[in-house]
């Protein structure tokens, strides 16, 4: 048995054991046991992934396990890449949940809340491992259902959780239907529903069918990945789910949307015309810009992180789209580079988003609030959490020496490499994409400065924040390991280069990265960068300066800050997250369209005497208001109108059945 | 070995020269405004005076406040060592390309912005908020201009761009290059916090950006911040000079070429600094919410530069 098979089998077995443990074990030991088992399952998945990336292939067919085709597994390096990503995040989340849930018996600590967790991890592992349409869809649906249960874990605490669950359920089912239609359509042309048969059949498909399959599946997968306009579930679900679930969903689950697009577009269909990839890159660009702008003005910490996921997925899709575009114009080397950048960004984003959601969960557990405007002052109260969150924020802001910077750099290099342009499409698209990436990078920096600066620094703005204490060691360990992973990816990205090359090879890309040495070298492009040397230089100079200053200069004194001569400063005078983002929001007024109300209440005696003035401003999700609200209203009115059909009379229902049967029969005859 | 000497020598040269450049610019401004002005070395005296004073930390500030000045200084020093100011043969050139250099400078900006927020005063927060808004809008221009420049050399590494300019002077005067130069000049004004985006001489609460962030710094902290800001200005002007007028920069390790490179760099900096100072006499500071319009203009210029580099690329 190969290592891949052993890893997958172990993960499956452990997940089953974990689910049983979650249901049976008393509350006192539940979280610890389930956490450890989930970690082990994730670790096993990661090992299987690493083995698959190193070149081991694995295929398994169990025809008797399920009707209609049985269960088929097939793991190649591409699947391995995602197995590794999901397994690593699952392993970290398992450790984190022990401290996060503690001995709680409600919400995330309940029997269901914990029993579902290992199943969710296993279902996510099963998605890339699936080797046929039926297995894939089954795993996909299991993943959707278990994640929904996790989102709903704290439904007793607030009605917002229920609303988030409803949105998520509706969106994920809609996405599932579209993916199902696309894959079944493709499978109709193949000998059976295995991916190998689909791959073989894809070459001879008529053009419109190929296009239809791609558009349908891409739409479904994009919605799962949180791409605009299918992103509406994401800020709700990520914000309301328990933090370990948010981390799992944001860091691992949404990546499976990317996996689906790459699997179907590049592998099963074997690439396509330029317009597919233009469409993908355009939706990625829209998602990146919209996501980061919403994140910039969000004052709910987890909502901010969720929108930032939308942004990062957008960047990844720009990479995937650019890869497809280059492949369509025959530039295999650049296609490989763009795809490698996208895949590496998947892994990097998984690393830092796990860290950031763990950090947000740590804050939420200590203070009971996610509102940045009510936080502050945590740097002295929760120093480890602050430092780790800041490290994650540095990576997420795509600044050197963070790991986000490395993959964005690769993405920019792939677009830069398209010079001189092979065709007009690249000549128009490449600069626009660079502009989009640059704008998201700029706004992203402001967003994460806001998150760290107003959430963790200065004085606490509420009693809850003032009374915060540091999180338990298991949570800090989870965060620390995630941070270590990010640091590894940031400083020695060349370590993953050989594996990445193997993944890209399966997709037909050219030689990408030079895996030797510490400098990042790319095949065919003259630019180089060495993240390790940069980081070492920065740290060395900073430490030298700090030590010198302390040794030579006078001792430091602590004094109250200058308050313009007025009395002592209060936390009310501090900048909040909302006020920090106000200039940016004003600059992007046309996109964000904030709603403002000023309500002036007068005294009854005179209209000239004002009793109170109330000012409210809210930046809502514009796409939700413009697209989904009318859609929902339309559906509701159709539903209302249809109540006439169902009046409770059994005779009438029988008549409907008969009519339907007649229609079907006559259609059959006519054909 | 020589390449390492060049790298470290550049860093020291920029560190030593930056306050002098600021002194020169103040002198030019003063003369044009009919004042006598301070001496050329006055900024160095100020730094020395500040370094001897007691640093003060606000009551509620955390380690971020004390860590920010060394981090800011470290980013400036590192960039000064990497960029090809004196010679294109710096040992550190392969360590960071133009994109990474922009990222490093931005890292310094956010260290200071976080420190501004960490003081817990309204001024610190205001300065940080404004600084980050401007930085967020400058970033796209910078990257697009880099994109246009890299097109010329086929690489985003600074030495490659600069030596491509030295060896093929015609390319420097291409439309793409000139448009990129204009875009980059505006972006550099914003990034360095000069007029018309920010007024480095002001201490008026409503108009200041950079000064508001560093209001709580004193003693050696302030000295580091001031010195690093001067270095950032020098670095940005030096980049502008060498990317668009690379002549004189040493492309070999020949001692004569190196000597010429150093003199040429100093001369170019002095000229650019004097020009900027002279221009600043005639500028008025823009309202904060007019700045995005200026930056949008520079963004369009950069986009045009890229388009031109695509269309007119031979």
Short mmCIF file of N, CA, C and O in Angstrom, two decimals, chain A residues 6 52 83 110 133 136 164 206 218 291 310 315 349 386 395 474 502 527 534 615 650 670:
data_model
loop_
_atom_site.label_atom_id
_atom_site.label_comp_id
_atom_site.label_asym_id
_atom_site.label_seq_id
_atom_site.Cartn_x
_atom_site.Cartn_y
_atom_site.Cartn_z
N UNK A 6 -2.28 4.86 2.53
CA UNK A 6 -2.24 4.75 3.99
C UNK A 6 -2.73 6.04 4.64
O UNK A 6 -3.53 6.01 5.58
N UNK A 52 1.66 12.37 -2.53
CA UNK A 52 1.15 12.48 -3.89
C UNK A 52 1.93 13.54 -4.67
O UNK A 52 2.22 13.36 -5.85
N UNK A 83 -4.73 18.29 -0.97
CA UNK A 83 -4.79 17.41 0.21
C UNK A 83 -3.84 17.95 1.29
O UNK A 83 -4.19 18.00 2.47
N UNK A 110 -20.81 21.49 21.76
CA UNK A 110 -21.88 20.50 21.90
C UNK A 110 -21.50 19.21 21.19
O UNK A 110 -20.51 19.15 20.46
N UNK A 133 -17.25 11.47 -11.08
CA UNK A 133 -18.23 12.53 -10.86
C UNK A 133 -19.10 12.21 -9.64
O UNK A 133 -19.31 13.06 -8.77
N UNK A 136 -17.14 12.58 -6.44
CA UNK A 136 -16.84 13.99 -6.24
C UNK A 136 -18.05 14.73 -5.68
O UNK A 136 -17.96 15.45 -4.69
N UNK A 164 -27.30 33.59 8.73
CA UNK A 164 -26.08 33.22 8.01
C UNK A 164 -26.19 31.79 7.49
O UNK A 164 -25.83 31.49 6.35
N UNK A 206 -18.36 18.73 -28.84
CA UNK A 206 -18.68 19.93 -29.60
C UNK A 206 -18.38 21.19 -28.78
O UNK A 206 -18.53 21.17 -27.55
N UNK A 218 -17.71 26.40 -13.57
CA UNK A 218 -16.93 27.53 -13.04
C UNK A 218 -17.82 28.42 -12.18
O UNK A 218 -17.38 28.91 -11.13
N UNK A 291 -13.81 42.88 -2.87
CA UNK A 291 -13.53 42.26 -1.57
C UNK A 291 -12.66 43.15 -0.70
O UNK A 291 -12.97 43.38 0.47
N UNK A 310 -12.31 36.84 -0.01
CA UNK A 310 -12.86 37.10 -1.34
C UNK A 310 -11.80 37.75 -2.22
O UNK A 310 -11.66 37.41 -3.40
N UNK A 315 -7.45 37.21 -6.50
CA UNK A 315 -6.07 37.21 -7.00
C UNK A 315 -5.70 35.84 -7.55
O UNK A 315 -5.05 35.73 -8.60
N UNK A 349 -2.25 31.64 1.31
CA UNK A 349 -3.47 32.19 1.90
C UNK A 349 -4.01 31.26 2.97
O UNK A 349 -4.47 31.72 4.02
N UNK A 386 -1.37 39.18 19.94
CA UNK A 386 -1.13 40.37 19.13
C UNK A 386 0.03 40.16 18.16
O UNK A 386 -0.09 40.45 16.96
N UNK A 395 1.68 39.12 6.46
CA UNK A 395 1.64 38.21 5.31
C UNK A 395 0.44 38.54 4.43
O UNK A 395 0.54 38.54 3.20
N UNK A 474 -3.05 25.81 24.13
CA UNK A 474 -3.35 25.03 22.93
C UNK A 474 -3.71 25.94 21.77
O UNK A 474 -3.35 25.68 20.62
N UNK A 502 5.95 19.78 -10.09
CA UNK A 502 5.30 18.52 -10.46
C UNK A 502 3.80 18.73 -10.66
O UNK A 502 3.20 18.15 -11.56
N UNK A 527 14.20 38.40 -13.53
CA UNK A 527 14.08 38.98 -12.19
C UNK A 527 14.37 37.94 -11.12
O UNK A 527 13.99 36.77 -11.24
N UNK A 534 16.52 39.18 2.53
CA UNK A 534 15.82 40.41 2.87
C UNK A 534 15.43 40.42 4.33
O UNK A 534 15.69 41.38 5.07
N UNK A 615 -26.81 60.61 13.97
CA UNK A 615 -26.17 60.42 12.68
C UNK A 615 -25.83 58.95 12.54
O UNK A 615 -25.27 58.34 13.44
N UNK A 650 -56.62 16.91 -2.43
CA UNK A 650 -55.87 15.76 -2.93
C UNK A 650 -56.23 15.50 -4.40
O UNK A 650 -55.37 15.14 -5.22
N UNK A 670 -43.70 12.11 -29.35
CA UNK A 670 -43.39 13.06 -30.41
C UNK A 670 -41.94 12.92 -30.86
O UNK A 670 -41.61 13.14 -32.02
#
